[in-house]
């Protein structure tokens, strides 16, 4: 029964997360051009509004995590569906830059409390150290957010326009995601500040263990670098591969392999790597982008497919590491707030990545990969400096 209950929670959160990512993070890739055309602004302005939303999510994430620590994930995640719906309706009604930026500010507030970090904190609040495999399960499901979201947004935009698409996503938040999040286990008010009654005595300690500042800083640096690389590649990969000599067909094929490679990496984490400390799997994953980038920089187009596979697999495993490493290194007490703090630099790096890596590409072409390989190596070294111990 306990296993069935956990499976249901993973399916519930995984489905809700797929919808949340598809209707926010992956939305501009499809709707930016039609929004810009109708509003008479540049596509860059649309992405600037999206970046503002990411910055808002960075600074509000700590408060969301603190709320989950105190009240559990059910009320926080359910409230974000209302915020997402409001932001998407606002986006669909936008008639100029002011409305566009306002809508993304609202959506940024929703992303602060409605994406992976909040889902991870929800599981840790319920299951403590036992949440690792469930975190992996959620990322396996939500790893298909772009696979589902991009074709659906494309089809909706062709059918009912970009405004109708925004309204449709808002409706899905209210009709599907909201009931899913409301079906999560509800914490009892008088035990809101105590761990849920899961048979795991170590989580019952009255005080959280002090977090070493150096370890937290290293982990935050790793998250910032890996999110920067992931977002930069998502924004520029086809153009980067073409700059390296790949044909359009090869570039598109390689880009299409990123998603399956991410899922393969997460399956590897769920099957084989779950037997080792998460820090070990994170170290392996962090070095995959530098290996792929160096191979692409040295060998050009023939290495494009290899690069896509290793980068995607590493990125898939690192997504899980963002949830599991803070848990095993620092423990479950105060996980949500701590996770929010650790991810502030990562959110800011994510907002900066498309522009900054674009500058490097404009200046250096495919050689911009040496930059991403270099900072990826820094992340690997930072992970090597962290001790693989488990907090209680």
Tab-separated table of C-alpha atoms in Angstrom:
chain	number	residue	atom	x	y	z
A	1	UNK	CA	0.000	0.000	0.000
A	2	UNK	CA	2.810	2.407	0.881
A	3	UNK	CA	4.525	1.703	-2.438
A	4	UNK	CA	1.260	2.227	-4.323
A	5	UNK	CA	0.717	5.512	-2.494
A	6	UNK	CA	4.161	6.758	-3.415
A	7	UNK	CA	3.665	5.734	-7.038
A	8	UNK	CA	0.412	7.699	-7.125
A	9	UNK	CA	2.144	10.772	-5.704
A	10	UNK	CA	4.933	10.513	-8.301
A	11	UNK	CA	2.386	10.228	-11.115
A	12	UNK	CA	0.390	13.144	-9.701
A	13	UNK	CA	3.349	15.465	-9.256
A	14	UNK	CA	4.981	14.327	-12.493
A	15	UNK	CA	1.869	15.113	-14.524
A	16	UNK	CA	1.366	18.487	-12.834
A	17	UNK	CA	5.049	19.339	-13.351
A	18	UNK	CA	4.872	18.416	-17.026
A	19	UNK	CA	2.007	20.855	-17.482
A	20	UNK	CA	3.749	23.571	-15.431
A	21	UNK	CA	6.987	23.383	-17.440
A	22	UNK	CA	5.231	23.087	-20.811
A	23	UNK	CA	3.065	26.166	-20.192
A	24	UNK	CA	5.841	28.444	-18.886
A	25	UNK	CA	9.497	27.587	-19.493
A	26	UNK	CA	8.909	25.983	-22.898
A	27	UNK	CA	6.214	28.401	-24.063
A	28	UNK	CA	8.329	31.272	-25.520
A	29	UNK	CA	10.108	28.971	-27.968
A	30	UNK	CA	6.798	28.515	-29.797
A	31	UNK	CA	4.897	31.730	-29.116
A	32	UNK	CA	7.647	34.374	-29.123
A	33	UNK	CA	7.500	34.976	-32.879
A	34	UNK	CA	3.686	35.305	-33.214
A	35	UNK	CA	3.495	37.444	-30.054
A	36	UNK	CA	6.206	39.768	-31.376
A	37	UNK	CA	4.558	40.005	-34.803
A	38	UNK	CA	1.128	40.958	-33.442
A	39	UNK	CA	2.360	43.340	-30.737
A	40	UNK	CA	4.806	45.059	-33.084
A	41	UNK	CA	7.877	44.349	-30.945
A	42	UNK	CA	11.025	42.297	-31.453
A	43	UNK	CA	11.364	38.646	-30.533
A	44	UNK	CA	14.220	39.713	-28.258
A	45	UNK	CA	11.760	41.813	-26.262
A	46	UNK	CA	9.535	38.777	-25.724
A	47	UNK	CA	12.507	36.803	-24.425
A	48	UNK	CA	13.525	39.756	-22.256
A	49	UNK	CA	10.113	39.562	-20.583
A	50	UNK	CA	10.669	35.835	-20.076
A	51	UNK	CA	14.061	36.578	-18.492
A	52	UNK	CA	12.418	39.032	-16.114
A	53	UNK	CA	10.082	36.234	-15.064
A	54	UNK	CA	13.087	33.995	-14.344
A	55	UNK	CA	14.673	36.733	-12.217
A	56	UNK	CA	11.445	37.100	-10.233
A	57	UNK	CA	11.381	33.341	-9.673
A	58	UNK	CA	14.962	33.479	-8.358
A	59	UNK	CA	14.160	35.945	-5.606
A	60	UNK	CA	10.831	34.418	-4.580
A	61	UNK	CA	12.007	30.798	-4.522
A	62	UNK	CA	13.285	30.999	-0.933
A	63	UNK	CA	9.904	32.169	0.353
A	64	UNK	CA	8.154	29.370	-1.505
A	65	UNK	CA	10.513	26.799	-0.032
A	66	UNK	CA	9.961	28.181	3.458
A	67	UNK	CA	6.196	27.902	2.980
A	68	UNK	CA	6.526	24.252	1.913
A	69	UNK	CA	8.712	23.517	4.949
A	70	UNK	CA	5.981	24.892	7.160
A	71	UNK	CA	2.722	23.912	5.470
A	72	UNK	CA	3.670	21.135	3.033
A	73	UNK	CA	3.501	21.192	-0.731
A	74	UNK	CA	-0.219	20.731	-1.277
A	75	UNK	CA	-1.410	24.312	-0.598
A	76	UNK	CA	1.669	25.915	-2.169
A	77	UNK	CA	1.581	23.929	-5.410
A	78	UNK	CA	-2.197	24.277	-5.727
A	79	UNK	CA	-1.948	28.055	-5.318
A	80	UNK	CA	0.631	28.216	-8.115
A	81	UNK	CA	-1.907	26.780	-10.554
A	82	UNK	CA	-4.078	29.815	-9.856
A	83	UNK	CA	-1.063	32.100	-10.337
A	84	UNK	CA	-0.066	30.327	-13.565
A	85	UNK	CA	-3.616	30.618	-14.874
A	86	UNK	CA	-3.736	34.332	-14.032
A	87	UNK	CA	-0.380	34.955	-15.712
A	88	UNK	CA	-1.352	33.049	-18.840
A	89	UNK	CA	-4.666	34.898	-19.099
A	90	UNK	CA	-2.740	38.155	-18.678
A	91	UNK	CA	-0.331	37.096	-21.410
A	92	UNK	CA	-3.225	36.239	-23.713
A	93	UNK	CA	-4.736	39.699	-23.106
A	94	UNK	CA	-1.464	41.637	-23.537
A	95	UNK	CA	-1.596	44.461	-26.072
A	96	UNK	CA	1.909	45.826	-25.666
A	97	UNK	CA	5.193	45.576	-23.756
A	98	UNK	CA	3.673	46.637	-20.419
A	99	UNK	CA	1.089	43.860	-20.494
A	100	UNK	CA	3.707	41.382	-21.727
A	101	UNK	CA	6.181	42.130	-18.928
A	102	UNK	CA	3.441	42.211	-16.299
A	103	UNK	CA	2.219	38.777	-17.368
A	104	UNK	CA	5.718	37.313	-17.142
A	105	UNK	CA	6.225	38.843	-13.703
A	106	UNK	CA	3.113	36.958	-12.561
A	107	UNK	CA	4.298	33.789	-14.302
A	108	UNK	CA	7.706	34.228	-12.646
A	109	UNK	CA	6.009	34.227	-9.259
A	110	UNK	CA	4.306	30.989	-10.224
A	111	UNK	CA	7.578	29.441	-11.421
A	112	UNK	CA	9.211	30.299	-8.087
A	113	UNK	CA	6.797	27.992	-6.263
A	114	UNK	CA	5.515	25.675	-8.975
A	115	UNK	CA	8.452	23.981	-10.722
A	116	UNK	CA	10.953	21.275	-9.771
A	117	UNK	CA	12.333	22.806	-6.567
A	118	UNK	CA	8.855	23.024	-5.053
A	119	UNK	CA	7.995	19.473	-6.118
A	120	UNK	CA	11.263	18.182	-4.651
A	121	UNK	CA	10.649	20.052	-1.393
A	122	UNK	CA	7.128	18.580	-1.251
A	123	UNK	CA	8.525	15.042	-1.422
A	124	UNK	CA	11.255	15.729	1.120
A	125	UNK	CA	8.661	17.230	3.475
A	126	UNK	CA	6.722	13.969	3.264
A	127	UNK	CA	9.431	11.307	3.010
A	128	UNK	CA	12.732	12.778	4.181
A	129	UNK	CA	15.781	10.861	2.968
A	130	UNK	CA	13.513	8.315	1.272
A	131	UNK	CA	12.506	10.903	-1.359
A	132	UNK	CA	15.484	10.285	-3.687
A	133	UNK	CA	13.862	7.697	-5.973
A	134	UNK	CA	10.600	9.670	-6.052
A	135	UNK	CA	12.494	12.791	-7.151
A	136	UNK	CA	13.950	10.721	-9.992
A	137	UNK	CA	10.459	9.489	-10.913
A	138	UNK	CA	9.103	13.033	-11.196
A	139	UNK	CA	11.949	14.136	-13.454
A	140	UNK	CA	11.396	11.085	-15.649
A	141	UNK	CA	7.804	12.135	-16.288
A	142	UNK	CA	8.372	15.883	-16.535
A	143	UNK	CA	11.356	15.264	-18.796
A	144	UNK	CA	8.789	14.981	-21.566
A	145	UNK	CA	7.481	18.526	-20.975
A	146	UNK	CA	9.037	19.870	-24.155
A	147	UNK	CA	8.068	16.715	-26.056
A	148	UNK	CA	4.439	17.319	-25.075
A	149	UNK	CA	4.429	21.104	-24.788
A	150	UNK	CA	6.069	22.183	-28.026
A	151	UNK	CA	3.848	20.152	-30.390
A	152	UNK	CA	0.721	21.002	-28.386
A	153	UNK	CA	1.507	24.726	-28.307
A	154	UNK	CA	2.312	24.616	-32.034
A	155	UNK	CA	-0.975	22.893	-32.842
A	156	UNK	CA	-2.998	25.225	-30.630
A	157	UNK	CA	-1.325	28.323	-32.080
A	158	UNK	CA	-2.167	27.175	-35.615
A	159	UNK	CA	-5.762	26.464	-34.578
A	160	UNK	CA	-6.741	29.278	-32.192
A	161	UNK	CA	-3.793	31.684	-32.320
A	162	UNK	CA	-1.260	32.519	-29.633
A	163	UNK	CA	-3.832	34.249	-27.408
A	164	UNK	CA	-6.122	31.225	-27.509
A	165	UNK	CA	-3.122	29.018	-26.748
A	166	UNK	CA	-2.408	31.001	-23.577
A	167	UNK	CA	-6.063	30.708	-22.530
A	168	UNK	CA	-6.021	26.962	-23.237
A	169	UNK	CA	-2.964	26.434	-21.016
A	170	UNK	CA	-4.630	28.518	-18.302
A	171	UNK	CA	-7.691	26.271	-18.528
A	172	UNK	CA	-5.517	23.152	-18.183
A	173	UNK	CA	-4.024	24.552	-14.993
A	174	UNK	CA	-7.488	25.032	-13.517
A	175	UNK	CA	-9.106	21.850	-14.812
A	176	UNK	CA	-6.219	19.369	-14.587
A	177	UNK	CA	-3.194	20.541	-12.604
A	178	UNK	CA	-5.127	22.179	-9.759
A	179	UNK	CA	-7.136	19.023	-8.907
A	180	UNK	CA	-3.950	16.958	-9.164
A	181	UNK	CA	-2.066	19.146	-6.693
A	182	UNK	CA	-5.083	19.286	-4.378
A	183	UNK	CA	-5.059	15.474	-4.272
A	184	UNK	CA	-1.615	15.442	-2.627
A	185	UNK	CA	-1.444	14.433	1.050
A	186	UNK	CA	-2.570	17.188	3.392
A	187	UNK	CA	-0.519	17.961	6.481
A	188	UNK	CA	-2.318	18.355	9.784
A	189	UNK	CA	-2.157	21.923	11.042
A	190	UNK	CA	-0.976	21.104	14.538
A	191	UNK	CA	1.952	19.115	13.148
A	192	UNK	CA	2.848	21.603	10.468
A	193	UNK	CA	6.233	22.250	12.046
A	194	UNK	CA	6.960	18.552	12.640
A	195	UNK	CA	8.019	15.907	10.126
A	196	UNK	CA	5.260	13.724	8.723
A	197	UNK	CA	4.912	10.428	10.581
A	198	UNK	CA	7.130	8.409	8.293
A	199	UNK	CA	9.128	5.602	9.937
A	200	UNK	CA	12.422	7.448	9.764
A	201	UNK	CA	13.618	8.532	13.226
A	202	UNK	CA	16.515	10.634	11.990
A	203	UNK	CA	14.083	13.189	10.584
A	204	UNK	CA	12.592	13.773	14.020
A	205	UNK	CA	15.549	15.771	15.285
A	206	UNK	CA	14.255	19.038	16.757
A	207	UNK	CA	16.925	21.206	15.129
A	208	UNK	CA	18.414	21.162	11.634
A	209	UNK	CA	22.123	20.479	11.411
A	210	UNK	CA	24.160	23.614	10.653
A	211	UNK	CA	25.026	23.808	6.985
A	212	UNK	CA	28.719	24.337	6.181
A	213	UNK	CA	28.954	27.626	4.324
A	214	UNK	CA	31.750	26.398	2.065
A	215	UNK	CA	29.826	23.303	0.993
A	216	UNK	CA	26.667	25.333	0.346
A	217	UNK	CA	28.645	27.852	-1.732
A	218	UNK	CA	30.246	25.094	-3.816
A	219	UNK	CA	26.890	23.430	-4.443
A	220	UNK	CA	25.281	26.740	-5.375
A	221	UNK	CA	28.137	27.365	-7.824
A	222	UNK	CA	27.596	23.928	-9.387
A	223	UNK	CA	23.877	24.587	-9.820
A	224	UNK	CA	24.507	28.022	-11.362
A	225	UNK	CA	27.036	26.670	-13.868
A	226	UNK	CA	24.993	23.638	-14.890
A	227	UNK	CA	21.779	25.656	-15.297
A	228	UNK	CA	23.681	28.231	-17.359
A	229	UNK	CA	25.020	25.514	-19.664
A	230	UNK	CA	21.657	23.762	-19.950
A	231	UNK	CA	19.783	26.962	-20.807
A	232	UNK	CA	22.481	28.177	-23.207
A	233	UNK	CA	22.404	24.894	-25.102
A	234	UNK	CA	18.597	24.885	-25.197
A	235	UNK	CA	18.622	28.361	-26.744
A	236	UNK	CA	21.549	28.038	-29.162
A	237	UNK	CA	22.274	24.379	-29.906
A	238	UNK	CA	21.090	24.220	-33.556
A	239	UNK	CA	22.922	27.429	-34.473
A	240	UNK	CA	25.993	26.277	-32.550
A	241	UNK	CA	26.134	22.970	-34.413
A	242	UNK	CA	25.686	24.690	-37.761
A	243	UNK	CA	28.500	27.092	-36.864
A	244	UNK	CA	30.631	23.996	-36.249
A	245	UNK	CA	29.993	22.740	-39.772
A	246	UNK	CA	26.949	20.521	-39.271
A	247	UNK	CA	24.204	20.549	-41.879
A	248	UNK	CA	20.702	21.672	-40.964
A	249	UNK	CA	19.552	18.044	-40.950
A	250	UNK	CA	22.352	16.946	-38.609
A	251	UNK	CA	21.769	19.927	-36.323
A	252	UNK	CA	18.050	19.183	-36.059
A	253	UNK	CA	18.687	15.477	-35.524
A	254	UNK	CA	21.193	16.172	-32.761
A	255	UNK	CA	18.832	18.643	-31.129
A	256	UNK	CA	16.018	16.114	-31.215
A	257	UNK	CA	18.237	13.621	-29.369
A	258	UNK	CA	18.738	15.873	-26.341
A	259	UNK	CA	15.360	15.015	-24.803
A	260	UNK	CA	15.655	11.219	-25.176
A	261	UNK	CA	19.256	11.415	-23.896
A	262	UNK	CA	18.047	13.290	-20.796
A	263	UNK	CA	15.446	10.610	-20.123
A	264	UNK	CA	18.090	7.902	-20.684
A	265	UNK	CA	20.347	9.611	-18.158
A	266	UNK	CA	17.532	9.709	-15.615
A	267	UNK	CA	16.763	6.032	-16.222
A	268	UNK	CA	20.452	5.306	-15.625
A	269	UNK	CA	20.258	7.221	-12.346
A	270	UNK	CA	17.093	5.348	-11.365
A	271	UNK	CA	18.476	1.923	-12.255
A	272	UNK	CA	22.256	1.775	-11.794
A	273	UNK	CA	23.452	4.996	-10.207
A	274	UNK	CA	20.933	4.953	-7.367
A	275	UNK	CA	23.179	2.330	-5.763
A	276	UNK	CA	25.941	4.918	-5.365
A	277	UNK	CA	26.046	8.228	-3.530
A	278	UNK	CA	24.322	11.009	-5.525
A	279	UNK	CA	27.545	13.006	-5.414
A	280	UNK	CA	29.300	10.302	-7.447
A	281	UNK	CA	26.630	10.327	-10.154
A	282	UNK	CA	26.677	14.155	-10.178
A	283	UNK	CA	30.442	14.155	-10.746
A	284	UNK	CA	30.068	11.774	-13.669
A	285	UNK	CA	27.251	13.868	-15.130
A	286	UNK	CA	29.045	17.200	-14.719
A	287	UNK	CA	32.037	16.081	-16.773
A	288	UNK	CA	29.908	14.874	-19.704
A	289	UNK	CA	29.267	18.332	-21.192
A	290	UNK	CA	32.982	19.255	-21.190
A	291	UNK	CA	33.811	15.889	-22.804
A	292	UNK	CA	31.166	16.389	-25.488
A	293	UNK	CA	32.049	20.053	-26.025
A	294	UNK	CA	35.760	19.333	-26.457
A	295	UNK	CA	34.980	16.539	-28.925
A	296	UNK	CA	32.720	18.857	-30.927
A	297	UNK	CA	35.262	21.689	-30.860
A	298	UNK	CA	38.042	19.363	-32.006
A	299	UNK	CA	36.229	17.190	-34.560
A	300	UNK	CA	33.353	19.415	-35.709
A	301	UNK	CA	30.203	18.062	-37.359
A	302	UNK	CA	31.078	14.321	-37.104
A	303	UNK	CA	30.917	14.654	-33.301
A	304	UNK	CA	27.540	16.459	-33.238
A	305	UNK	CA	25.469	13.395	-32.389
A	306	UNK	CA	27.939	12.268	-29.717
A	307	UNK	CA	27.861	15.731	-28.174
A	308	UNK	CA	24.050	15.781	-28.073
A	309	UNK	CA	23.895	12.362	-26.412
A	310	UNK	CA	26.469	12.980	-23.680
A	311	UNK	CA	25.311	16.540	-22.984
A	312	UNK	CA	21.688	15.400	-22.757
A	313	UNK	CA	22.472	12.445	-20.505
A	314	UNK	CA	24.549	14.594	-18.170
A	315	UNK	CA	21.878	17.265	-18.036
A	316	UNK	CA	19.235	14.661	-17.211
A	317	UNK	CA	21.207	13.304	-14.255
A	318	UNK	CA	22.087	16.788	-12.992
A	319	UNK	CA	18.401	17.726	-12.889
A	320	UNK	CA	17.939	14.949	-10.330
A	321	UNK	CA	21.103	15.987	-8.490
A	322	UNK	CA	19.631	19.438	-7.910
A	323	UNK	CA	17.019	17.750	-5.753
A	324	UNK	CA	19.021	14.943	-4.157
A	325	UNK	CA	22.367	16.574	-3.337
A	326	UNK	CA	20.987	19.163	-0.878
A	327	UNK	CA	19.016	16.352	0.753
A	328	UNK	CA	21.905	13.945	1.315
A	329	UNK	CA	24.512	16.594	2.120
A	330	UNK	CA	22.489	18.802	4.450
A	331	UNK	CA	19.504	16.683	5.518
A	332	UNK	CA	15.730	17.113	5.162
A	333	UNK	CA	15.213	19.707	7.916
A	334	UNK	CA	14.559	23.110	6.316
A	335	UNK	CA	15.064	21.615	2.867
A	336	UNK	CA	12.636	23.882	1.032
A	337	UNK	CA	14.066	27.185	2.216
A	338	UNK	CA	17.635	25.951	1.773
A	339	UNK	CA	16.852	24.765	-1.739
A	340	UNK	CA	15.412	28.172	-2.569
A	341	UNK	CA	18.590	29.899	-1.374
A	342	UNK	CA	20.890	27.501	-3.216
A	343	UNK	CA	19.015	28.051	-6.472
A	344	UNK	CA	19.051	31.877	-6.508
A	345	UNK	CA	22.364	32.077	-8.452
A	346	UNK	CA	21.165	29.289	-10.753
A	347	UNK	CA	17.965	31.140	-11.638
A	348	UNK	CA	19.923	34.322	-12.338
A	349	UNK	CA	22.429	32.399	-14.462
A	350	UNK	CA	19.523	30.823	-16.322
A	351	UNK	CA	18.068	34.251	-17.096
A	352	UNK	CA	21.466	35.478	-18.309
A	353	UNK	CA	22.465	32.415	-20.329
A	354	UNK	CA	20.669	32.964	-23.686
A	355	UNK	CA	22.018	36.500	-24.044
A	356	UNK	CA	25.553	35.944	-22.733
A	357	UNK	CA	26.236	32.738	-24.645
A	358	UNK	CA	24.781	34.424	-27.728
A	359	UNK	CA	27.406	37.160	-27.331
A	360	UNK	CA	30.145	34.525	-27.155
A	361	UNK	CA	28.761	32.827	-30.271
A	362	UNK	CA	28.593	36.098	-32.173
A	363	UNK	CA	32.240	36.748	-31.312
A	364	UNK	CA	33.762	33.270	-31.497
A	365	UNK	CA	31.293	31.034	-33.365
A	366	UNK	CA	31.574	27.346	-32.490
A	367	UNK	CA	34.617	28.123	-30.334
A	368	UNK	CA	32.181	29.443	-27.734
A	369	UNK	CA	32.044	25.791	-26.661
A	370	UNK	CA	35.448	26.235	-25.035
A	371	UNK	CA	33.758	28.623	-22.612
A	372	UNK	CA	30.979	26.206	-21.678
A	373	UNK	CA	33.498	23.349	-21.432
A	374	UNK	CA	35.679	25.454	-19.144
A	375	UNK	CA	32.934	26.392	-16.698
A	376	UNK	CA	31.645	22.802	-16.846
A	377	UNK	CA	35.084	21.693	-15.708
A	378	UNK	CA	34.883	24.198	-12.847
A	379	UNK	CA	31.588	22.591	-11.768
A	380	UNK	CA	33.194	19.139	-11.861
A	381	UNK	CA	36.097	20.325	-9.705
A	382	UNK	CA	33.660	21.907	-7.237
A	383	UNK	CA	31.818	18.580	-6.928
A	384	UNK	CA	35.128	16.789	-6.336
A	385	UNK	CA	35.765	19.100	-3.383
A	386	UNK	CA	32.486	18.097	-1.716
A	387	UNK	CA	32.703	15.121	0.643
A	388	UNK	CA	30.224	12.277	-0.069
A	389	UNK	CA	28.722	12.110	3.422
A	390	UNK	CA	25.043	11.776	4.296
A	391	UNK	CA	23.411	14.226	6.665
A	392	UNK	CA	21.078	12.971	9.322
